[in-house]
Short mmCIF file of C-alpha atoms and ligand atoms in Angstrom, two decimals:
data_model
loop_
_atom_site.label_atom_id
_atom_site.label_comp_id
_atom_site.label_asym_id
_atom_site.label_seq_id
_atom_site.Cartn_x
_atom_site.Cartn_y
_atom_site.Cartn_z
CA UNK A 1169 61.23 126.69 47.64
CA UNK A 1170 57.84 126.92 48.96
CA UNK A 1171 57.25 130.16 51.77
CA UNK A 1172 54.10 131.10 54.01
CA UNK A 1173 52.56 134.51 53.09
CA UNK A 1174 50.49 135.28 56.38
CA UNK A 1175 48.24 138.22 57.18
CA UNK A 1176 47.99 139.02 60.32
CA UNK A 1177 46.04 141.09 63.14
CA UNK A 1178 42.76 137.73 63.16
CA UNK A 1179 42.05 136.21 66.37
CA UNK A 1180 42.05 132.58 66.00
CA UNK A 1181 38.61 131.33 66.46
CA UNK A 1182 37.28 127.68 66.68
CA UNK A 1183 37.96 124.00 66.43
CA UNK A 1184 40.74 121.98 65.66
CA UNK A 1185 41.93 118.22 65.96
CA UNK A 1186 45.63 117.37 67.49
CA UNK A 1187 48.00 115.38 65.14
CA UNK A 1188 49.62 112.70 66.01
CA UNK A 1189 52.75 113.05 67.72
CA UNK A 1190 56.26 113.56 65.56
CA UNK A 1191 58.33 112.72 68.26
CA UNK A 1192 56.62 109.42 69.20
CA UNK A 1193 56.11 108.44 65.98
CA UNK A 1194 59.47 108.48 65.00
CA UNK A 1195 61.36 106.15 67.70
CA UNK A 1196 58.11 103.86 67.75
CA UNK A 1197 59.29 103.30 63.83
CA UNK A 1198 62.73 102.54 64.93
CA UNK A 1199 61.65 100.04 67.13
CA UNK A 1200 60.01 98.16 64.71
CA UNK A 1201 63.13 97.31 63.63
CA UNK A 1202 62.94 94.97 66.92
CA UNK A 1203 60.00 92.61 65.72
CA UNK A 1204 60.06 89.90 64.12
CA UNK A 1205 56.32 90.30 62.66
CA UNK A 1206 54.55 92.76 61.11
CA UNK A 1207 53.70 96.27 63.38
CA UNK A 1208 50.85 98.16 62.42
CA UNK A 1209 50.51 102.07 63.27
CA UNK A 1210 47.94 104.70 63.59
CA UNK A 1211 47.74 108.12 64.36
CA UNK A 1212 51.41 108.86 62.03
CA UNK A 1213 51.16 112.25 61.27
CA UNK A 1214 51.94 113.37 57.74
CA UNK A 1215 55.55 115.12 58.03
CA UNK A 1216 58.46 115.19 56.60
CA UNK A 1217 60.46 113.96 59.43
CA UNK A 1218 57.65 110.69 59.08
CA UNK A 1219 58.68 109.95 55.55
CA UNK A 1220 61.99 110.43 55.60
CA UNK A 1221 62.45 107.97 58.53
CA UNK A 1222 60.34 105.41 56.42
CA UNK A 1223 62.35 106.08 53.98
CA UNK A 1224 65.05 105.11 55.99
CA UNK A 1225 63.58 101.56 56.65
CA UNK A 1226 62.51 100.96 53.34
CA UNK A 1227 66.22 101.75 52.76
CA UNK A 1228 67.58 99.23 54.78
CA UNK A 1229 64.91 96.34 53.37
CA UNK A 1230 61.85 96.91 55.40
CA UNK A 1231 58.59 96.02 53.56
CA UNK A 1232 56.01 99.52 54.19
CA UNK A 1233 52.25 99.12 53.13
CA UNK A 1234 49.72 101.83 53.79
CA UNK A 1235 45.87 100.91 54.07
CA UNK A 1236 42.95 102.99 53.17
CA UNK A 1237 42.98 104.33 56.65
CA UNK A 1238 46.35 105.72 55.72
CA UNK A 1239 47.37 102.76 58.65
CA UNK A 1240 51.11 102.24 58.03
CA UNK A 1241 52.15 98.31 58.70
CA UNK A 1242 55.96 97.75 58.75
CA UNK A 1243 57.71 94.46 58.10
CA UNK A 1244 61.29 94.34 59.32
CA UNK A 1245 61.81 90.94 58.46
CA UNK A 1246 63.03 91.25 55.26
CA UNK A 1247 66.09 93.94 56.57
CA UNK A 1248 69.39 93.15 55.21
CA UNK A 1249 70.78 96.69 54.23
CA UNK A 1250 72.17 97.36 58.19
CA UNK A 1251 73.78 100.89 57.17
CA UNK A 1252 71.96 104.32 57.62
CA UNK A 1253 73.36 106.66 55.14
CA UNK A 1254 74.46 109.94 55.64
CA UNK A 1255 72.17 111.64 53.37
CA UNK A 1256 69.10 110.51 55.59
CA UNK A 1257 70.65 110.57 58.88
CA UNK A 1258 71.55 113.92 57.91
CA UNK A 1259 68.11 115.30 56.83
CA UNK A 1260 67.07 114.20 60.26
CA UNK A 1261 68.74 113.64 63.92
CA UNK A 1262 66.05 111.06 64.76
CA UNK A 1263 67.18 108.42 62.06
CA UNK A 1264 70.24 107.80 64.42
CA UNK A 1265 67.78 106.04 66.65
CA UNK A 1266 68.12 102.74 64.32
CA UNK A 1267 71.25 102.68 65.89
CA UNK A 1268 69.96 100.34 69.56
CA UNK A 1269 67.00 98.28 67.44
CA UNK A 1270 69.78 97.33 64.61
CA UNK A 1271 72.43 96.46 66.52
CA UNK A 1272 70.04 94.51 69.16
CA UNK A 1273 69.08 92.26 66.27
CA UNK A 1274 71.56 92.15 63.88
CA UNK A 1275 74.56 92.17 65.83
CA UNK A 1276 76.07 94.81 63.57
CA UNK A 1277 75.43 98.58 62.50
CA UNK A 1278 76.65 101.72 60.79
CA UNK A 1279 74.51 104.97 61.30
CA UNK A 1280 76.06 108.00 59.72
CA UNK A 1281 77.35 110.37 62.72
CA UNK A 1282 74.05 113.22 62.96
CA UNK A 1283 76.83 115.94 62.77
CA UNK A 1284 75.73 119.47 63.46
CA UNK A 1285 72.19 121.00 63.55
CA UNK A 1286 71.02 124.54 63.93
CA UNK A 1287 70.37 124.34 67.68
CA UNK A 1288 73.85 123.15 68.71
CA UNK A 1289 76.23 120.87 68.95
CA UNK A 1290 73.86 117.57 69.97
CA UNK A 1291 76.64 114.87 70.96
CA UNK A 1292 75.38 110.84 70.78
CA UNK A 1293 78.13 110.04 73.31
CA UNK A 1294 75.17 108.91 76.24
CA UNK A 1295 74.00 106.85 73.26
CA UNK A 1296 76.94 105.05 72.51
CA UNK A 1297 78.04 104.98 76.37
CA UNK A 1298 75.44 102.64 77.02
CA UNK A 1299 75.60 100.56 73.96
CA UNK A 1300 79.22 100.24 74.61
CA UNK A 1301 78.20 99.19 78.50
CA UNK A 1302 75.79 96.38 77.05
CA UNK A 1303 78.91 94.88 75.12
CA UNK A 1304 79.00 96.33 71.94
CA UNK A 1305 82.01 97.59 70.27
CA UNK A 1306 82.20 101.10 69.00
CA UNK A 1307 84.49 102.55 66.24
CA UNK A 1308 83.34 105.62 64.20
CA UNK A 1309 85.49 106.22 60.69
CA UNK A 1310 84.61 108.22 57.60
CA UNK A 1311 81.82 110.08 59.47
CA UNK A 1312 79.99 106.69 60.66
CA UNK A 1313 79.42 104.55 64.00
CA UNK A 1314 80.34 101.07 63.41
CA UNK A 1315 78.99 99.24 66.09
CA UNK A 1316 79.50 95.49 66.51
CA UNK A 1317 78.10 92.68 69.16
CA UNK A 1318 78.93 89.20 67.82
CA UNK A 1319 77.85 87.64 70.55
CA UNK A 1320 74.87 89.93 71.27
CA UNK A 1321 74.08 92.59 73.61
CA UNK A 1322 74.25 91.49 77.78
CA UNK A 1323 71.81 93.58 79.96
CA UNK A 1324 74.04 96.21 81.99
CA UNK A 1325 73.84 99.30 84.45
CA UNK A 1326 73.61 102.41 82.40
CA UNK A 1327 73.79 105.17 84.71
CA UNK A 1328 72.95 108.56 81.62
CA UNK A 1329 75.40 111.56 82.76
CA UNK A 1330 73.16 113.51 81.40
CA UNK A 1331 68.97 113.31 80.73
CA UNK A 1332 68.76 112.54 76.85
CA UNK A 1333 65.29 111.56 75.39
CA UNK A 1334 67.15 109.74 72.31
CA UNK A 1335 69.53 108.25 74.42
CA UNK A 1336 67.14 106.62 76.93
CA UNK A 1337 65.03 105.86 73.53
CA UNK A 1338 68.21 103.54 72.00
CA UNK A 1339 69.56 102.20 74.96
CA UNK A 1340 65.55 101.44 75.87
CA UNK A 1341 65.47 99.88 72.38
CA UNK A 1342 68.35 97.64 72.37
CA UNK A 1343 67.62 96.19 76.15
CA UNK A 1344 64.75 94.64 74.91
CA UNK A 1345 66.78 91.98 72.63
CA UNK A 1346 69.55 92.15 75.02
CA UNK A 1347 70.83 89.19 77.61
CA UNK A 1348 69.76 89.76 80.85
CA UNK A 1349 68.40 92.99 82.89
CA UNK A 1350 69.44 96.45 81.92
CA UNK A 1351 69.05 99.24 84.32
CA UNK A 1352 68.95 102.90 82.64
CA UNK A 1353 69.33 105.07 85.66
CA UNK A 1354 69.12 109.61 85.18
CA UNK A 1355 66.31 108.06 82.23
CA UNK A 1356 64.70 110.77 80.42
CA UNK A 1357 60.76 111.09 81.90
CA UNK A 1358 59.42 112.20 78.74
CA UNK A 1359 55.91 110.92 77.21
CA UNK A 1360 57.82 109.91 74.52
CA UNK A 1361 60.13 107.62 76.23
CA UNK A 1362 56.77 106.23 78.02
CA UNK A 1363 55.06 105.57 74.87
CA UNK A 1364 57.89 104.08 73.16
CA UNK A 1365 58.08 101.43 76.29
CA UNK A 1366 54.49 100.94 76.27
CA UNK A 1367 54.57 99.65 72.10
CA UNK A 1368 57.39 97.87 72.41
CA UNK A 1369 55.10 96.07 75.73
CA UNK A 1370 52.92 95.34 73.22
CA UNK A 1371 55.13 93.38 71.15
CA UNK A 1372 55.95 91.60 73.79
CA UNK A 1373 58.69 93.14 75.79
CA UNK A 1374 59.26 93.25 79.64
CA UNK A 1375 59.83 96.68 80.64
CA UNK A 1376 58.93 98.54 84.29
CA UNK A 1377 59.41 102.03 85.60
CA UNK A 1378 58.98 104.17 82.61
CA UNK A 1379 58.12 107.87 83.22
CA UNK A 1380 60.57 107.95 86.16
CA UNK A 1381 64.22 107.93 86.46
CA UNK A 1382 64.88 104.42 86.55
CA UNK A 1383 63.82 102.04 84.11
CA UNK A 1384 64.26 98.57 83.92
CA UNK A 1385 63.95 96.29 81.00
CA UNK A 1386 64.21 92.51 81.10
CA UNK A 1387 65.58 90.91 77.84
CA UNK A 1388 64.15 88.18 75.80
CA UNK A 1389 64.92 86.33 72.38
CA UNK A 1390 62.74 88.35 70.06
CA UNK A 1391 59.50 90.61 70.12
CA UNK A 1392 56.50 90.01 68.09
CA UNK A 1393 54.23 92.46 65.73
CA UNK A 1394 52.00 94.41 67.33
CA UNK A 1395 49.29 97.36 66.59
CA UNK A 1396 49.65 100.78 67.95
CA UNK A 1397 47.61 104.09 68.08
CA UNK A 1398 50.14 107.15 68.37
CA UNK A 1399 49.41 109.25 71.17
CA UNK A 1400 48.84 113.18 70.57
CA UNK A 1401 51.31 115.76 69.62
CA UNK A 1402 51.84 117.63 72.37
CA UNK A 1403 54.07 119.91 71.01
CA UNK A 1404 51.94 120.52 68.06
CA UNK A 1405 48.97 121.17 70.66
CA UNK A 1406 50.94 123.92 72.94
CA UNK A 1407 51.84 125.71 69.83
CA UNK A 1408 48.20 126.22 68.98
CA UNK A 1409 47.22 127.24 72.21
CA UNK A 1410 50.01 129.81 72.11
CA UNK A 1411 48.88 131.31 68.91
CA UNK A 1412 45.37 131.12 70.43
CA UNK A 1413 46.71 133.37 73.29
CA UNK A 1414 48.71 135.82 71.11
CA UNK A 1415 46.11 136.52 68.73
CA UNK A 1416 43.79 136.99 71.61
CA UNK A 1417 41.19 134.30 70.22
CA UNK A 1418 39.53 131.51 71.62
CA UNK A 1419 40.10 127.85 70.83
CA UNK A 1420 39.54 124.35 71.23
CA UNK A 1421 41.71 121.34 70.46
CA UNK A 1422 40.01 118.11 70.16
CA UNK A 1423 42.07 114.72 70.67
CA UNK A 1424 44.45 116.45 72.51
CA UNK A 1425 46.62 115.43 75.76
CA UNK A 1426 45.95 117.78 79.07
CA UNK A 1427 47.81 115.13 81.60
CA UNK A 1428 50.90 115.70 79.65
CA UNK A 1429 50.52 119.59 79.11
CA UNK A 1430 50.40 120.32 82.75
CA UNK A 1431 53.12 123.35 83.05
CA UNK A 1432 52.77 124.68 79.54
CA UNK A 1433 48.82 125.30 80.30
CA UNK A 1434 49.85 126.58 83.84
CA UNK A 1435 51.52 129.01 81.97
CA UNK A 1436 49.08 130.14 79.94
CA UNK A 1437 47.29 130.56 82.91
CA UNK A 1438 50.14 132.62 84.28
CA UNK A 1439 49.90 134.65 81.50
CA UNK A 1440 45.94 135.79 82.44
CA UNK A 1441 44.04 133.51 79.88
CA UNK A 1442 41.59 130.89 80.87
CA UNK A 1443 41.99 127.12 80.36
CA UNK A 1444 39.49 124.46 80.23
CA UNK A 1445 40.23 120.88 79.98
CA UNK A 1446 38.18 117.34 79.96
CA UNK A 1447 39.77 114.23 79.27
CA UNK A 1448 41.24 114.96 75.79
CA UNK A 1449 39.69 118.25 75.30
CA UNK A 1450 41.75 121.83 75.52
CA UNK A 1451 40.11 125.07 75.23
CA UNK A 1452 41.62 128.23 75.93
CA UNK A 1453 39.88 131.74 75.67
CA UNK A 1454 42.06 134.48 75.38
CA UNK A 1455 39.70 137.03 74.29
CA UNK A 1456 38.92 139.39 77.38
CA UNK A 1457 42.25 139.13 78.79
CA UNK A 1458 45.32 140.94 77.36
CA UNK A 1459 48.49 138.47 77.65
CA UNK A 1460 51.03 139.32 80.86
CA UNK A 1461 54.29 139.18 80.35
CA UNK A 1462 55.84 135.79 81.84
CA UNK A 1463 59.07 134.10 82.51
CA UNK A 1464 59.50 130.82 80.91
CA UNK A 1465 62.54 128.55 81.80
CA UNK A 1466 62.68 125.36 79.83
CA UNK A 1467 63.10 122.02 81.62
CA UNK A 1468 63.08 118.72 81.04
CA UNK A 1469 60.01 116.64 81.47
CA UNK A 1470 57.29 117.71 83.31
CA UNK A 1471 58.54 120.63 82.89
CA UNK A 1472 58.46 123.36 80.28
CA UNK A 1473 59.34 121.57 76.85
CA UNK A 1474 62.12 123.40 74.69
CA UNK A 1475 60.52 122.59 71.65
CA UNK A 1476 57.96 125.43 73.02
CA UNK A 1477 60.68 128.19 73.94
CA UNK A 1478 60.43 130.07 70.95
CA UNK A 1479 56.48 129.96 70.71
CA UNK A 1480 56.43 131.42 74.52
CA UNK A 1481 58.85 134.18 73.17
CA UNK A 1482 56.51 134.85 70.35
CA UNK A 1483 53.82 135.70 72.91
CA UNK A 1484 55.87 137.04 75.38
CA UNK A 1485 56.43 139.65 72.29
CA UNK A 1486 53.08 140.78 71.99
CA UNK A 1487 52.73 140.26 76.45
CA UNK A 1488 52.49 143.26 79.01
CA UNK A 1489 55.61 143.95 80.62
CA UNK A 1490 59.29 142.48 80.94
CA UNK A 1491 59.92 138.80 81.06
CA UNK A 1492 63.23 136.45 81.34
CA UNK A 1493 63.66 133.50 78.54
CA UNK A 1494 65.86 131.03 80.06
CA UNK A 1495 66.75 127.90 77.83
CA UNK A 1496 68.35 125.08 79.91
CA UNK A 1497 68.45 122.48 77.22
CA UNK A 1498 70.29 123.23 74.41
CA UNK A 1499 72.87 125.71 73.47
CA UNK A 1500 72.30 128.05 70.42
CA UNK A 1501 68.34 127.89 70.71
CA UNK A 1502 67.70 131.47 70.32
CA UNK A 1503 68.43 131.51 66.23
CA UNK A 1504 64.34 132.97 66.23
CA UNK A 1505 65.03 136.26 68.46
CA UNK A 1506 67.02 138.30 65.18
CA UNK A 1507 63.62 136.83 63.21
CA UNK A 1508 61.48 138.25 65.64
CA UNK A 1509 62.52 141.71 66.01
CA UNK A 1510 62.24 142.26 62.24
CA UNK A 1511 58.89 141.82 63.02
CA UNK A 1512 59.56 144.49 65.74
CA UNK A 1513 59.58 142.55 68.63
CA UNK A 1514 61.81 144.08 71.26
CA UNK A 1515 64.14 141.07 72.44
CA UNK A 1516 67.53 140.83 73.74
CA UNK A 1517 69.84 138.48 74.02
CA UNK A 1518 71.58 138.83 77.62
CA UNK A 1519 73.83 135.41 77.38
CA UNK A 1520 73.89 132.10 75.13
CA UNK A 1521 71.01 130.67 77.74
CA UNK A 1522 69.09 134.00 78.50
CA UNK A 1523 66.98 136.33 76.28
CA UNK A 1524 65.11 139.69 77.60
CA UNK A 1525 62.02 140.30 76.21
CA UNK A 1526 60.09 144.02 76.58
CA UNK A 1527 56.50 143.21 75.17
CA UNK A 1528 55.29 145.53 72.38
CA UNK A 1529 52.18 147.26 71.13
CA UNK A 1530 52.35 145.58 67.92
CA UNK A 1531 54.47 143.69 65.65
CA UNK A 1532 54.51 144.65 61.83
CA UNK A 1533 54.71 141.70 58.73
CA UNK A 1534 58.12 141.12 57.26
CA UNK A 1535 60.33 138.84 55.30
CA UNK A 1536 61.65 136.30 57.43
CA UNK A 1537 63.31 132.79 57.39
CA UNK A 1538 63.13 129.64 59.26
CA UNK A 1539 65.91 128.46 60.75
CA UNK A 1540 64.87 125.20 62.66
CA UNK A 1541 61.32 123.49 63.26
CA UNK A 1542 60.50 125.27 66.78
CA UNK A 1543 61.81 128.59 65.61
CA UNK A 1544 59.80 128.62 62.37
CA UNK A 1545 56.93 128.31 64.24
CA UNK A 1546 57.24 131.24 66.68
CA UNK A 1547 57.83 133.17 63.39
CA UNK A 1548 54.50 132.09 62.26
CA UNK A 1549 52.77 133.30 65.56
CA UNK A 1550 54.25 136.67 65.12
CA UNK A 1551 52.96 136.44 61.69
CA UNK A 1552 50.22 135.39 63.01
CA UNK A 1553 49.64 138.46 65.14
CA UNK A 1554 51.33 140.83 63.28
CA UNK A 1555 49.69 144.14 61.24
CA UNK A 1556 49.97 143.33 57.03
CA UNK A 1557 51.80 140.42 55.46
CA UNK A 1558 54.46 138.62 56.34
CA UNK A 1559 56.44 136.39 53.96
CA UNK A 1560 58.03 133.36 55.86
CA UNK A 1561 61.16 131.59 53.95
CA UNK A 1562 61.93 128.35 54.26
CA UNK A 1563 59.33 126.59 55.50
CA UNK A 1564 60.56 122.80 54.90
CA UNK A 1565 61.35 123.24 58.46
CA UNK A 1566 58.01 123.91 59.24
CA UNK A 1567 56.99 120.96 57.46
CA UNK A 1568 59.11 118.64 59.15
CA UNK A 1569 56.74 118.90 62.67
CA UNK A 1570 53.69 120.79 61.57
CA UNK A 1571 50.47 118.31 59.69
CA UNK A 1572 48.88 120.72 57.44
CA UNK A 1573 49.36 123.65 58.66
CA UNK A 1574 48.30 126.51 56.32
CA UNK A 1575 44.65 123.99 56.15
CA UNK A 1576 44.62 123.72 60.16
CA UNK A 1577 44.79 127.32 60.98
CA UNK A 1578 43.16 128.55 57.88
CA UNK A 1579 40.23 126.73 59.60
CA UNK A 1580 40.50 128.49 62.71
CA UNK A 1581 40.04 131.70 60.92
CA UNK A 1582 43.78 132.93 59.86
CA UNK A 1583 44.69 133.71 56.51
CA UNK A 1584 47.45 131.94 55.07
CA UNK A 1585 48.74 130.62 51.74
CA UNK A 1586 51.67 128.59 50.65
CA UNK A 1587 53.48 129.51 47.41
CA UNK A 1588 55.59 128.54 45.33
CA UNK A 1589 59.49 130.50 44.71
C1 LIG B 2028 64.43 115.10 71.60
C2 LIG B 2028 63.36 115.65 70.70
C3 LIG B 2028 63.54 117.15 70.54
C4 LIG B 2028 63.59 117.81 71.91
C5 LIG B 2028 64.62 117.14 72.81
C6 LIG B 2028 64.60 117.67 74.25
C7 LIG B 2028 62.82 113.85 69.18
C8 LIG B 2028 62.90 113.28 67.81
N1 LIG B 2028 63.44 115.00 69.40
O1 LIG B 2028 65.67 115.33 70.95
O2 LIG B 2028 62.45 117.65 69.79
O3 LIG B 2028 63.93 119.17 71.76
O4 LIG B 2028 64.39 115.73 72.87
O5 LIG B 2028 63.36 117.48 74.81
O6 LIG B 2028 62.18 113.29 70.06
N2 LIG B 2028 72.99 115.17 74.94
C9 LIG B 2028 74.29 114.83 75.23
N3 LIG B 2028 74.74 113.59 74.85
C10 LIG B 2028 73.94 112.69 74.22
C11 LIG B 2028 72.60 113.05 73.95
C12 LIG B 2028 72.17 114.31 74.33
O7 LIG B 2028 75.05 115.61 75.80
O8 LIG B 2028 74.40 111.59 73.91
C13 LIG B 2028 72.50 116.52 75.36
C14 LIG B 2028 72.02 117.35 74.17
O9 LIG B 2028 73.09 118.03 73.55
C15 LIG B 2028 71.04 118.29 74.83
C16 LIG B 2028 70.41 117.41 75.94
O10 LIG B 2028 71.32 116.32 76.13
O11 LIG B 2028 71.69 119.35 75.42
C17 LIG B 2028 69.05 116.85 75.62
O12 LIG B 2028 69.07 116.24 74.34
P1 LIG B 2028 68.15 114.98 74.01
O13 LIG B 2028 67.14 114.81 75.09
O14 LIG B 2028 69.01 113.82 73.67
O15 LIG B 2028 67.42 115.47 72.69
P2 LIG B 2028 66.98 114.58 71.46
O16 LIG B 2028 66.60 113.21 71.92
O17 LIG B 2028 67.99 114.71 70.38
#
């Protein structure tokens, strides 16, 4: 199993180019499951999570070609496999977002239940709620969701008890095909959901209000092909920035997406380090300031992403002062904090949903191992920062989110290899 050997203690210096975004990427390949032509993608960053959910629709019949542009076109017409095994499904959480496009156009599915995952329980029961409201019928045996519509889906109210990206992302999905108007009220606001709704525009779908709470989608008989540029990762983009700040360096991230970064570069502000931004240009300079200790409570869209908890607590590590880690999203998201303090970091956990975090002089390199994608990289960041070398296990998970990322920040100055055992 391949593992990260970092040495630590260099400022990142220079320039860098955002990926495109994972979490985009991968319900914008669902939905292609929708058309009834070819859709052509740019932008797909090379991950893990990528393959594996092409896999998935090469799996159930899709037809994938990749130009010399590394363009990815996918041709759904030829599905007739309509059952997402376990052992992909299982690899990844995301692959359960087949689940809307298949049964939309098909009239029948059976995704393999997601099961557990390192940060918590994750239920699909908003998912299947509104499916379920839009007519379909719902059993789940022998680990799977059956999920039937004979007669197709019928638009609906679908009022989300609680705000779930993937759930607004299949119910989103399967409204397009369905009968009718569907209402998804408590809709997740995130830039993913908005640039899922703004592809599946393109192939021809009538959809209003994404990015707020309520979005409506007007059905029709079948979407077309389409091409689509994926947006920026913006996860991928705060993490730099963080490791910018921690390492006390100075960057600048090219292609990247300032109108959707608004409160994590407020907070990098709050920490003491200056940000500059043009229209898809982030710089942050971190070298004259030391970092301040700052409270970070994770929200949904706009505002502080959880998939950037357990960089913050990196930094907040290596901060000056006390600060308060509050995660509101998921339970179980602190698996990082017993990683961090064998770099030394001085964290405690106060409750399931609260760590305390005294900042220290320095941290010192250590064996560690990944335990999910987020937390794998705020082990890296200590690395990153950290005096001598640090040996980071199990770094698949790192590789499910991160494009090159020993070649990215090897350019902006840090060393770090990837070997082998
Ligand atoms: C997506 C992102 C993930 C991010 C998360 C929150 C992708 C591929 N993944 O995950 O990186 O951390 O959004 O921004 O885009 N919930 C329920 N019932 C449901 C669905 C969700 O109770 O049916 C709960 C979850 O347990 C969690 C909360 O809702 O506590 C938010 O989860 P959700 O927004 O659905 O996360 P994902 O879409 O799985």
């Amino acid at each position: 199993m391949d593992k990260l050997l970092v040495r630590g203690g260099i400022p990142l210096q220079g320039e860098t180019r955002a990926s495109g975004s994972k979490n985009s990427s991968l319900p914008i390949l669902a939905a292609t499951l929708l058309a009834s032509k070819p859709v052509q993608l740019d932008n797909l960053p090379h991950l893990r999570d990528v393959t594996t959910m092409l896999e998935l629709l090469a799996d159930l019949g899709a037809r994938i070609s990749v130009d010399e542009k590394l363009g990815v076109t996918v041709d759904t017409d030829s599905v007739s496999n309509l059952r997402a095994p376990y052992d992909l499904v299982r690899k990844m959480r995301a692959s359960f977002l087949v689940l809307g496009p298949l049964l939309a156009r098909y009239g029948r599915v059976e995704v393999s239940l997601p099961g557990g995952c390192a940060i918590g329980t994750r239920p699909v029961d908003q998912h299947l709620k509104a499916l379920e409201l839009m007519g379909a019928t719902i059993n789940i045996a022998n680990g799977y969701v059956i999920a039937t519509c004979q007669k197709g889906l019928e638009g609906a109210h679908v009022e989300m008890d609680v705000v779930t990206v993937g759930g607004t992302q299949n119910a989103l999905m399967a409204a397009t095909l369905a009968r009718g108007t569907t209402v998804i009220e408590n809709a997740a606001l995130e830039p993913e959901v908005v640039e899922l709704a703004t592809c599946l525009r393109q192939m021809g779908a009538d959809i209003v209000g994404e990015g707020t709470n309520t979005v409506t989608v007007n059905g029709c008989g079948q979407l077309g092909g389409c091409s689509y540029r994926v947006k920026p990762d913006r996860i991928e983009v705060g993490t730099y920035l963080i490791a910018a700040a921690a390492t006390q360096g100075r960057i600048c991230i090219h292609d990247a997406c300032p109108e959707i970064l608004v409160a994590v570069l407020a907070k990098l502000e709050e920490f003491g380090h200056q940000v500059q931004v043009s229209e898809s240009t982030i710089s942050l300079d971190a070298t004259t300031t030391a970092s301040r200790a700052t409270n970070i409570r994770t929200e949904a869209y706009p505002g502080v992403p959880t998939d950037l908890q357990a960089q913050f607590m990196a930094l907040n590590c290596v901060s000056h002062g006390y600060s308060r880690i509050t995660e509101t999203i998921f339970e179980n998201r602190f698996m990082h904090v017993q990683e961090l303090v064998r770099l030394g970091a001085d964290v405690r956990l106060k409750d399931a949903r609260t760590a305390l975090v005294k900042g220290v002089a320095e941290l010192r390199g250590a064996p560690v191992m990944a335990t999910d994608l987020r937390a794998s990289s705020s082990l890296l960041i200590g690395a990153l920062v950290a005096e001598g070398e640090t040996a980071i296990n199990r770094i698949y998970h790192i590789d499910r989110g991160y494009e090159r990322i020993e070649e990215k920040l090897g350019r902006l100055g840090a060393d770090i290899r990837r070997v082998q055992g």
